[in-house]
Amino acid sequence: MADTSAHISTIELDALWDEFHRVVNMNSEELAAWLRTESAGEVSETEPDHSGTRLGRHVLHILQKRRTDLTDDDIRVMHKVVDRVTDQRREDMEPVAGQSTWRHRLMNMGHDPLKPPRDSGR
């Protein structure tokens, strides 16, 4: 594993990986496009590598990694995203409409509440 000194077992990491990919139901292309759209202003646009929130960019970076390449920081972000999405969506994760600001906040973390969860069989 790359740079992982966190005290997390392989079993715990496998479970976190699966849960992260269950709640992050946008693929890397969808998330990258969303982050660019969200960052585009009326008169200016940010550079693609600086689009979206720091958390959203980190989620995108994790989606492009293999499990064996995760760092301690990646693991912390994965826990944060799982906790935040689960707090706001609860356990069922069924597609549901809500206020656009709520949806956009979740989409910044790679979760579109209008989409079904991704299969965790990665």
mmCIF file of N, CA and C in Angstrom:
data_model
loop_
_atom_site.group_PDB
_atom_site.id
_atom_site.type_symbol
_atom_site.label_atom_id
_atom_site.label_comp_id
_atom_site.label_asym_id
_atom_site.label_seq_id
_atom_site.Cartn_x
_atom_site.Cartn_y
_atom_site.Cartn_z
ATOM 1 N N MET A 1 0.829 -1.175 0.000
ATOM 2 C CA MET A 1 0.000 0.000 0.000
ATOM 3 C C MET A 1 0.874 1.240 0.000
ATOM 4 N N ALA A 2 0.397 2.283 -0.608
ATOM 5 C CA ALA A 2 1.171 3.518 -0.711
ATOM 6 C C ALA A 2 0.975 4.373 0.530
ATOM 7 N N ASP A 3 2.063 4.590 1.277
ATOM 8 C CA ASP A 3 2.057 5.588 2.347
ATOM 9 C C ASP A 3 0.927 5.414 3.360
ATOM 10 N N THR A 4 0.549 4.186 3.698
ATOM 11 C CA THR A 4 -0.526 4.007 4.664
ATOM 12 C C THR A 4 0.012 3.454 5.963
ATOM 13 N N SER A 5 0.092 4.326 6.938
ATOM 14 C CA SER A 5 0.521 3.889 8.257
ATOM 15 C C SER A 5 -0.647 3.905 9.229
ATOM 16 N N ALA A 6 -1.835 4.250 8.736
ATOM 17 C CA ALA A 6 -3.021 4.257 9.598
ATOM 18 C C ALA A 6 -3.258 2.849 10.119
ATOM 19 N N HIS A 7 -3.783 2.782 11.309
ATOM 20 C CA HIS A 7 -4.049 1.483 11.910
ATOM 21 C C HIS A 7 -5.397 0.984 11.405
ATOM 22 N N ILE A 8 -5.380 0.410 10.226
ATOM 23 C CA ILE A 8 -6.588 -0.125 9.625
ATOM 24 C C ILE A 8 -6.225 -1.474 9.009
ATOM 25 N N SER A 9 -7.010 -2.465 9.338
ATOM 26 C CA SER A 9 -6.724 -3.804 8.826
ATOM 27 C C SER A 9 -7.161 -3.915 7.373
ATOM 28 N N THR A 10 -6.702 -4.948 6.731
ATOM 29 C CA THR A 10 -7.096 -5.191 5.343
ATOM 30 C C THR A 10 -8.599 -5.390 5.253
ATOM 31 N N ILE A 11 -9.177 -6.076 6.220
ATOM 32 C CA ILE A 11 -10.629 -6.302 6.225
ATOM 33 C C ILE A 11 -11.370 -4.980 6.373
ATOM 34 N N GLU A 12 -10.893 -4.115 7.280
ATOM 35 C CA GLU A 12 -11.528 -2.808 7.464
ATOM 36 C C GLU A 12 -11.380 -1.950 6.214
ATOM 37 N N LEU A 13 -10.222 -2.000 5.579
ATOM 38 C CA LEU A 13 -9.999 -1.232 4.356
ATOM 39 C C LEU A 13 -10.900 -1.730 3.233
ATOM 40 N N ASP A 14 -11.038 -3.045 3.117
ATOM 41 C CA ASP A 14 -11.932 -3.604 2.104
ATOM 42 C C ASP A 14 -13.372 -3.136 2.321
ATOM 43 N N ALA A 15 -13.815 -3.147 3.570
ATOM 44 C CA ALA A 15 -15.179 -2.707 3.887
ATOM 45 C C ALA A 15 -15.354 -1.220 3.585
ATOM 46 N N LEU A 16 -14.353 -0.411 3.943
ATOM 47 C CA LEU A 16 -14.420 1.025 3.663
ATOM 48 C C LEU A 16 -14.440 1.280 2.163
ATOM 49 N N TRP A 17 -13.603 0.587 1.420
ATOM 50 C CA TRP A 17 -13.546 0.725 -0.035
ATOM 51 C C TRP A 17 -14.918 0.435 -0.647
ATOM 52 N N ASP A 18 -15.524 -0.671 -0.214
ATOM 53 C CA ASP A 18 -16.843 -1.047 -0.736
ATOM 54 C C ASP A 18 -17.905 -0.021 -0.367
ATOM 55 N N GLU A 19 -17.898 0.445 0.890
ATOM 56 C CA GLU A 19 -18.882 1.420 1.334
ATOM 57 C C GLU A 19 -18.693 2.757 0.623
ATOM 58 N N PHE A 20 -17.457 3.184 0.454
ATOM 59 C CA PHE A 20 -17.168 4.425 -0.268
ATOM 60 C C PHE A 20 -17.719 4.348 -1.692
ATOM 61 N N HIS A 21 -17.480 3.228 -2.352
ATOM 62 C CA HIS A 21 -17.960 3.086 -3.723
ATOM 63 C C HIS A 21 -19.467 2.838 -3.800
ATOM 64 N N ARG A 22 -20.068 2.490 -2.694
ATOM 65 C CA ARG A 22 -21.535 2.385 -2.657
ATOM 66 C C ARG A 22 -22.153 3.777 -2.566
ATOM 67 N N VAL A 23 -21.593 4.644 -1.708
ATOM 68 C CA VAL A 23 -22.188 5.972 -1.538
ATOM 69 C C VAL A 23 -21.762 6.944 -2.628
ATOM 70 N N VAL A 24 -20.575 6.776 -3.172
ATOM 71 C CA VAL A 24 -20.139 7.622 -4.290
ATOM 72 C C VAL A 24 -20.666 6.962 -5.558
ATOM 73 N N ASN A 25 -21.836 7.421 -5.980
ATOM 74 C CA ASN A 25 -22.507 6.774 -7.109
ATOM 75 C C ASN A 25 -22.263 7.472 -8.444
ATOM 76 N N MET A 26 -21.419 8.484 -8.450
ATOM 77 C CA MET A 26 -21.008 9.134 -9.700
ATOM 78 C C MET A 26 -19.654 8.552 -10.075
ATOM 79 N N ASN A 27 -19.469 8.278 -11.371
ATOM 80 C CA ASN A 27 -18.151 7.794 -11.781
ATOM 81 C C ASN A 27 -17.219 9.002 -11.941
ATOM 82 N N SER A 28 -15.951 8.742 -12.194
ATOM 83 C CA SER A 28 -14.973 9.831 -12.237
ATOM 84 C C SER A 28 -15.281 10.849 -13.336
ATOM 85 N N GLU A 29 -15.778 10.391 -14.478
ATOM 86 C CA GLU A 29 -16.114 11.324 -15.558
ATOM 87 C C GLU A 29 -17.277 12.226 -15.158
ATOM 88 N N GLU A 30 -18.307 11.644 -14.537
ATOM 89 C CA GLU A 30 -19.462 12.437 -14.100
ATOM 90 C C GLU A 30 -19.055 13.448 -13.032
ATOM 91 N N LEU A 31 -18.250 13.004 -12.074
ATOM 92 C CA LEU A 31 -17.827 13.906 -11.006
ATOM 93 C C LEU A 31 -16.944 15.023 -11.552
ATOM 94 N N ALA A 32 -16.015 14.697 -12.434
ATOM 95 C CA ALA A 32 -15.142 15.721 -13.025
ATOM 96 C C ALA A 32 -15.974 16.760 -13.782
ATOM 97 N N ALA A 33 -16.945 16.292 -14.553
ATOM 98 C CA ALA A 33 -17.810 17.216 -15.304
ATOM 99 C C ALA A 33 -18.617 18.094 -14.346
ATOM 100 N N TRP A 34 -19.135 17.493 -13.270
ATOM 101 C CA TRP A 34 -19.904 18.258 -12.292
ATOM 102 C C TRP A 34 -19.027 19.317 -11.615
ATOM 103 N N LEU A 35 -17.840 18.932 -11.205
ATOM 104 C CA LEU A 35 -16.959 19.886 -10.530
ATOM 105 C C LEU A 35 -16.595 21.051 -11.450
ATOM 106 N N ARG A 36 -16.382 20.760 -12.743
ATOM 107 C CA ARG A 36 -16.106 21.845 -13.705
ATOM 108 C C ARG A 36 -17.317 22.744 -13.861
ATOM 109 N N THR A 37 -18.501 22.161 -13.938
ATOM 110 C CA THR A 37 -19.739 22.931 -14.096
ATOM 111 C C THR A 37 -19.980 23.797 -12.870
ATOM 112 N N GLU A 38 -19.808 23.207 -11.701
ATOM 113 C CA GLU A 38 -20.048 23.918 -10.446
ATOM 114 C C GLU A 38 -19.072 25.083 -10.275
ATOM 115 N N SER A 39 -17.858 24.951 -10.806
ATOM 116 C CA SER A 39 -16.840 25.994 -10.652
ATOM 117 C C SER A 39 -16.915 27.072 -11.720
ATOM 118 N N ALA A 40 -17.622 26.799 -12.793
ATOM 119 C CA ALA A 40 -17.688 27.766 -13.889
ATOM 120 C C ALA A 40 -18.524 28.969 -13.460
ATOM 121 N N GLY A 41 -17.975 30.142 -13.622
ATOM 122 C CA GLY A 41 -18.692 31.368 -13.299
ATOM 123 C C GLY A 41 -19.282 31.971 -14.551
ATOM 124 N N GLU A 42 -20.005 33.053 -14.382
ATOM 125 C CA GLU A 42 -20.602 33.713 -15.528
ATOM 126 C C GLU A 42 -19.553 34.308 -16.454
ATOM 127 N N VAL A 43 -18.441 34.784 -15.890
ATOM 128 C CA VAL A 43 -17.428 35.438 -16.707
ATOM 129 C C VAL A 43 -16.091 34.717 -16.710
ATOM 130 N N SER A 44 -15.936 33.719 -15.860
ATOM 131 C CA SER A 44 -14.652 33.025 -15.814
ATOM 132 C C SER A 44 -14.863 31.555 -15.505
ATOM 133 N N GLU A 45 -13.821 30.813 -15.725
ATOM 134 C CA GLU A 45 -13.848 29.385 -15.444
ATOM 135 C C GLU A 45 -12.513 29.017 -14.809
ATOM 136 N N THR A 46 -12.551 28.135 -13.816
ATOM 137 C CA THR A 46 -11.309 27.730 -13.163
ATOM 138 C C THR A 46 -10.601 26.679 -14.008
ATOM 139 N N GLU A 47 -9.320 26.495 -13.729
ATOM 140 C CA GLU A 47 -8.567 25.458 -14.411
ATOM 141 C C GLU A 47 -9.130 24.096 -13.996
ATOM 142 N N PRO A 48 -9.169 23.129 -14.912
ATOM 143 C CA PRO A 48 -9.768 21.826 -14.588
ATOM 144 C C PRO A 48 -9.207 21.185 -13.324
ATOM 145 N N ASP A 49 -7.911 21.316 -13.064
ATOM 146 C CA ASP A 49 -7.323 20.704 -11.873
ATOM 147 C C ASP A 49 -7.731 21.412 -10.586
ATOM 148 N N HIS A 50 -8.344 22.575 -10.688
ATOM 149 C CA HIS A 50 -8.753 23.338 -9.513
ATOM 150 C C HIS A 50 -10.267 23.511 -9.453
ATOM 151 N N SER A 51 -10.994 22.716 -10.231
ATOM 152 C CA SER A 51 -12.451 22.811 -10.265
ATOM 153 C C SER A 51 -13.060 22.161 -9.040
ATOM 154 N N GLY A 52 -14.134 22.759 -8.550
ATOM 155 C CA GLY A 52 -14.873 22.172 -7.448
ATOM 156 C C GLY A 52 -14.218 22.396 -6.101
ATOM 157 N N THR A 53 -14.769 21.737 -5.109
ATOM 158 C CA THR A 53 -14.257 21.850 -3.754
ATOM 159 C C THR A 53 -13.016 20.978 -3.583
ATOM 160 N N ARG A 54 -12.244 21.258 -2.560
ATOM 161 C CA ARG A 54 -11.065 20.436 -2.263
ATOM 162 C C ARG A 54 -11.499 18.991 -2.001
ATOM 163 N N LEU A 55 -12.590 18.818 -1.249
ATOM 164 C CA LEU A 55 -13.087 17.475 -0.955
ATOM 165 C C LEU A 55 -13.513 16.769 -2.238
ATOM 166 N N GLY A 56 -14.219 17.479 -3.110
ATOM 167 C CA GLY A 56 -14.651 16.886 -4.381
ATOM 168 C C GLY A 56 -13.474 16.467 -5.245
ATOM 169 N N ARG A 57 -12.435 17.292 -5.287
ATOM 170 C CA ARG A 57 -11.237 16.928 -6.058
ATOM 171 C C ARG A 57 -10.548 15.709 -5.461
ATOM 172 N N HIS A 58 -10.560 15.612 -4.133
ATOM 173 C CA HIS A 58 -9.927 14.458 -3.488
ATOM 174 C C HIS A 58 -10.735 13.192 -3.775
ATOM 175 N N VAL A 59 -12.055 13.286 -3.735
ATOM 176 C CA VAL A 59 -12.901 12.132 -4.080
ATOM 177 C C VAL A 59 -12.605 11.694 -5.509
ATOM 178 N N LEU A 60 -12.517 12.643 -6.419
ATOM 179 C CA LEU A 60 -12.196 12.328 -7.805
ATOM 180 C C LEU A 60 -10.848 11.616 -7.899
ATOM 181 N N HIS A 61 -9.879 12.096 -7.166
ATOM 182 C CA HIS A 61 -8.551 11.489 -7.150
ATOM 183 C C HIS A 61 -8.621 10.043 -6.642
ATOM 184 N N ILE A 62 -9.407 9.807 -5.599
ATOM 185 C CA ILE A 62 -9.568 8.452 -5.059
ATOM 186 C C ILE A 62 -10.234 7.542 -6.078
ATOM 187 N N LEU A 63 -11.242 8.051 -6.784
ATOM 188 C CA LEU A 63 -11.936 7.236 -7.789
ATOM 189 C C LEU A 63 -10.992 6.774 -8.892
ATOM 190 N N GLN A 64 -9.919 7.490 -9.099
ATOM 191 C CA GLN A 64 -8.973 7.157 -10.153
ATOM 192 C C GLN A 64 -7.831 6.279 -9.656
ATOM 193 N N LYS A 65 -7.899 5.859 -8.390
ATOM 194 C CA LYS A 65 -6.840 5.049 -7.792
ATOM 195 C C LYS A 65 -7.249 3.591 -7.660
ATOM 196 N N ARG A 66 -6.212 2.771 -7.471
ATOM 197 C CA ARG A 66 -6.441 1.391 -7.075
ATOM 198 C C ARG A 66 -6.436 1.345 -5.553
ATOM 199 N N ARG A 67 -7.110 0.383 -5.001
ATOM 200 C CA ARG A 67 -7.178 0.233 -3.540
ATOM 201 C C ARG A 67 -5.782 0.157 -2.917
ATOM 202 N N THR A 68 -4.853 -0.503 -3.586
ATOM 203 C CA THR A 68 -3.508 -0.676 -3.041
ATOM 204 C C THR A 68 -2.699 0.620 -3.038
ATOM 205 N N ASP A 69 -3.174 1.663 -3.728
ATOM 206 C CA ASP A 69 -2.447 2.933 -3.798
ATOM 207 C C ASP A 69 -2.986 3.993 -2.845
ATOM 208 N N LEU A 70 -3.916 3.629 -1.971
ATOM 209 C CA LEU A 70 -4.506 4.600 -1.055
ATOM 210 C C LEU A 70 -3.499 5.073 -0.017
ATOM 211 N N THR A 71 -3.608 6.347 0.321
ATOM 212 C CA THR A 71 -2.778 6.930 1.373
ATOM 213 C C THR A 71 -3.631 7.101 2.635
ATOM 214 N N ASP A 72 -2.979 7.456 3.727
ATOM 215 C CA ASP A 72 -3.714 7.740 4.968
ATOM 216 C C ASP A 72 -4.729 8.853 4.743
ATOM 217 N N ASP A 73 -4.340 9.876 3.996
ATOM 218 C CA ASP A 73 -5.238 10.994 3.716
ATOM 219 C C ASP A 73 -6.449 10.518 2.913
ATOM 220 N N ASP A 74 -6.226 9.636 1.948
ATOM 221 C CA ASP A 74 -7.334 9.073 1.171
ATOM 222 C C ASP A 74 -8.314 8.347 2.091
ATOM 223 N N ILE A 75 -7.781 7.573 3.010
ATOM 224 C CA ILE A 75 -8.617 6.798 3.931
ATOM 225 C C ILE A 75 -9.445 7.735 4.810
ATOM 226 N N ARG A 76 -8.834 8.811 5.296
ATOM 227 C CA ARG A 76 -9.577 9.801 6.090
ATOM 228 C C ARG A 76 -10.699 10.425 5.265
ATOM 229 N N VAL A 77 -10.424 10.775 4.022
ATOM 230 C CA VAL A 77 -11.439 11.371 3.155
ATOM 231 C C VAL A 77 -12.555 10.367 2.872
ATOM 232 N N MET A 78 -12.199 9.121 2.643
ATOM 233 C CA MET A 78 -13.219 8.097 2.386
ATOM 234 C C MET A 78 -14.159 7.962 3.585
ATOM 235 N N HIS A 79 -13.597 7.935 4.800
ATOM 236 C CA HIS A 79 -14.436 7.887 6.012
ATOM 237 C C HIS A 79 -15.347 9.110 6.081
ATOM 238 N N LYS A 80 -14.784 10.287 5.818
ATOM 239 C CA LYS A 80 -15.550 11.531 5.884
ATOM 240 C C LYS A 80 -16.720 11.515 4.901
ATOM 241 N N VAL A 81 -16.464 11.093 3.675
ATOM 242 C CA VAL A 81 -17.512 11.068 2.646
ATOM 243 C C VAL A 81 -18.596 10.064 3.017
ATOM 244 N N VAL A 82 -18.204 8.876 3.423
ATOM 245 C CA VAL A 82 -19.192 7.856 3.822
ATOM 246 C C VAL A 82 -20.052 8.397 4.966
ATOM 247 N N ASP A 83 -19.424 8.986 5.980
ATOM 248 C CA ASP A 83 -20.172 9.517 7.125
ATOM 249 C C ASP A 83 -21.116 10.633 6.712
ATOM 250 N N ARG A 84 -20.619 11.578 5.931
ATOM 251 C CA ARG A 84 -21.465 12.721 5.532
ATOM 252 C C ARG A 84 -22.637 12.294 4.666
ATOM 253 N N VAL A 85 -22.368 11.459 3.673
ATOM 254 C CA VAL A 85 -23.458 11.023 2.784
ATOM 255 C C VAL A 85 -24.464 10.185 3.564
ATOM 256 N N THR A 86 -23.979 9.274 4.382
ATOM 257 C CA THR A 86 -24.875 8.430 5.169
ATOM 258 C C THR A 86 -25.706 9.270 6.138
ATOM 259 N N ASP A 87 -25.099 10.277 6.764
ATOM 260 C CA ASP A 87 -25.849 11.165 7.664
ATOM 261 C C ASP A 87 -26.976 11.869 6.928
ATOM 262 N N GLN A 88 -26.715 12.282 5.709
ATOM 263 C CA GLN A 88 -27.710 13.040 4.964
ATOM 264 C C GLN A 88 -28.701 12.159 4.204
ATOM 265 N N ARG A 89 -28.322 10.925 3.923
ATOM 266 C CA ARG A 89 -29.186 10.038 3.134
ATOM 267 C C ARG A 89 -29.756 8.869 3.921
ATOM 268 N N ARG A 90 -29.213 8.571 5.062
ATOM 269 C CA ARG A 90 -29.540 7.389 5.850
ATOM 270 C C ARG A 90 -29.119 6.131 5.110
ATOM 271 N N GLU A 91 -29.627 5.009 5.478
ATOM 272 C CA GLU A 91 -29.121 3.741 4.958
ATOM 273 C C GLU A 91 -29.700 3.306 3.620
ATOM 274 N N ASP A 92 -30.931 3.665 3.300
ATOM 275 C CA ASP A 92 -31.573 3.081 2.122
ATOM 276 C C ASP A 92 -30.985 3.545 0.797
ATOM 277 N N MET A 93 -30.556 4.782 0.706
ATOM 278 C CA MET A 93 -29.925 5.347 -0.489
ATOM 279 C C MET A 93 -30.783 5.255 -1.751
ATOM 280 N N GLU A 94 -32.085 5.099 -1.580
ATOM 281 C CA GLU A 94 -32.965 5.080 -2.744
ATOM 282 C C GLU A 94 -32.964 6.463 -3.390
ATOM 283 N N PRO A 95 -33.075 6.522 -4.738
ATOM 284 C CA PRO A 95 -33.108 7.827 -5.412
ATOM 285 C C PRO A 95 -34.240 8.693 -4.856
ATOM 286 N N VAL A 96 -33.913 9.943 -4.559
ATOM 287 C CA VAL A 96 -34.889 10.856 -3.984
ATOM 288 C C VAL A 96 -34.554 12.291 -4.406
ATOM 289 N N ALA A 97 -35.601 13.037 -4.713
ATOM 290 C CA ALA A 97 -35.411 14.446 -5.066
ATOM 291 C C ALA A 97 -35.359 15.264 -3.786
ATOM 292 N N GLY A 98 -34.699 16.368 -3.848
ATOM 293 C CA GLY A 98 -34.616 17.270 -2.703
ATOM 294 C C GLY A 98 -34.285 18.659 -3.204
ATOM 295 N N GLN A 99 -34.014 19.564 -2.295
ATOM 296 C CA GLN A 99 -33.655 20.916 -2.695
ATOM 297 C C GLN A 99 -32.350 20.879 -3.480
ATOM 298 N N SER A 100 -32.238 21.772 -4.445
ATOM 299 C CA SER A 100 -31.059 21.757 -5.310
ATOM 300 C C SER A 100 -29.766 22.014 -4.533
ATOM 301 N N THR A 101 -29.790 22.855 -3.505
ATOM 302 C CA THR A 101 -28.557 23.098 -2.748
ATOM 303 C C THR A 101 -28.105 21.835 -2.014
ATOM 304 N N TRP A 102 -29.051 21.070 -1.491
ATOM 305 C CA TRP A 102 -28.747 19.804 -0.823
ATOM 306 C C TRP A 102 -28.157 18.822 -1.833
ATOM 307 N N ARG A 103 -28.796 18.718 -2.996
ATOM 308 C CA ARG A 103 -28.314 17.806 -4.038
ATOM 309 C C ARG A 103 -26.911 18.222 -4.488
ATOM 310 N N HIS A 104 -26.698 19.486 -4.723
ATOM 311 C CA HIS A 104 -25.392 19.965 -5.196
ATOM 312 C C HIS A 104 -24.299 19.733 -4.157
ATOM 313 N N ARG A 105 -24.625 19.913 -2.885
ATOM 314 C CA ARG A 105 -23.657 19.661 -1.815
ATOM 315 C C ARG A 105 -23.233 18.186 -1.823
ATOM 316 N N LEU A 106 -24.196 17.291 -2.004
ATOM 317 C CA LEU A 106 -23.880 15.863 -2.084
ATOM 318 C C LEU A 106 -23.111 15.534 -3.360
ATOM 319 N N MET A 107 -23.485 16.163 -4.455
ATOM 320 C CA MET A 107 -22.794 15.896 -5.726
ATOM 321 C C MET A 107 -21.337 16.350 -5.665
ATOM 322 N N ASN A 108 -21.051 17.366 -4.876
ATOM 323 C CA ASN A 108 -19.658 17.806 -4.702
ATOM 324 C C ASN A 108 -18.807 16.714 -4.062
ATOM 325 N N MET A 109 -19.457 15.724 -3.421
ATOM 326 C CA MET A 109 -18.748 14.595 -2.814
ATOM 327 C C MET A 109 -18.881 13.331 -3.664
ATOM 328 N N GLY A 110 -19.494 13.452 -4.854
ATOM 329 C CA GLY A 110 -19.621 12.303 -5.739
ATOM 330 C C GLY A 110 -20.899 11.509 -5.565
ATOM 331 N N HIS A 111 -21.854 12.052 -4.815
ATOM 332 C CA HIS A 111 -23.125 11.347 -4.601
ATOM 333 C C HIS A 111 -24.269 12.153 -5.201
ATOM 334 N N ASP A 112 -24.922 11.587 -6.209
ATOM 335 C CA ASP A 112 -26.104 12.215 -6.786
ATOM 336 C C ASP A 112 -27.328 11.511 -6.209
ATOM 337 N N PRO A 113 -28.121 12.219 -5.387
ATOM 338 C CA PRO A 113 -29.260 11.567 -4.741
ATOM 339 C C PRO A 113 -30.347 11.122 -5.718
ATOM 340 N N LEU A 114 -30.258 11.541 -6.972
ATOM 341 C CA LEU A 114 -31.248 11.098 -7.962
ATOM 342 C C LEU A 114 -30.831 9.811 -8.668
ATOM 343 N N LYS A 115 -29.617 9.348 -8.397
ATOM 344 C CA LYS A 115 -29.114 8.109 -9.004
ATOM 345 C C LYS A 115 -29.130 6.989 -7.971
ATOM 346 N N PRO A 116 -29.318 5.775 -8.438
ATOM 347 C CA PRO A 116 -29.180 4.652 -7.500
ATOM 348 C C PRO A 116 -27.723 4.492 -7.100
ATOM 349 N N PRO A 117 -27.460 3.871 -5.944
ATOM 350 C CA PRO A 117 -26.065 3.665 -5.531
ATOM 351 C C PRO A 117 -25.328 2.769 -6.504
ATOM 352 N N ARG A 118 -24.030 2.952 -6.579
ATOM 353 C CA ARG A 118 -23.202 2.089 -7.424
ATOM 354 C C ARG A 118 -23.105 0.728 -6.787
ATOM 355 N N ASP A 119 -22.941 -0.296 -7.606
ATOM 356 C CA ASP A 119 -22.690 -1.628 -7.081
ATOM 357 C C ASP A 119 -21.345 -1.620 -6.405
ATOM 358 N N SER A 120 -21.251 -2.280 -5.263
ATOM 359 C CA SER A 120 -19.982 -2.311 -4.556
ATOM 360 C C SER A 120 -19.141 -3.502 -4.974
ATOM 361 N N GLY A 121 -19.569 -4.263 -5.932
ATOM 362 C CA GLY A 121 -18.807 -5.420 -6.378
ATOM 363 C C GLY A 121 -17.652 -5.035 -7.274
ATOM 364 N N ARG A 122 -16.730 -4.250 -6.733
ATOM 365 C CA ARG A 122 -15.589 -3.736 -7.487
ATOM 366 C C ARG A 122 -14.429 -4.660 -7.397
#
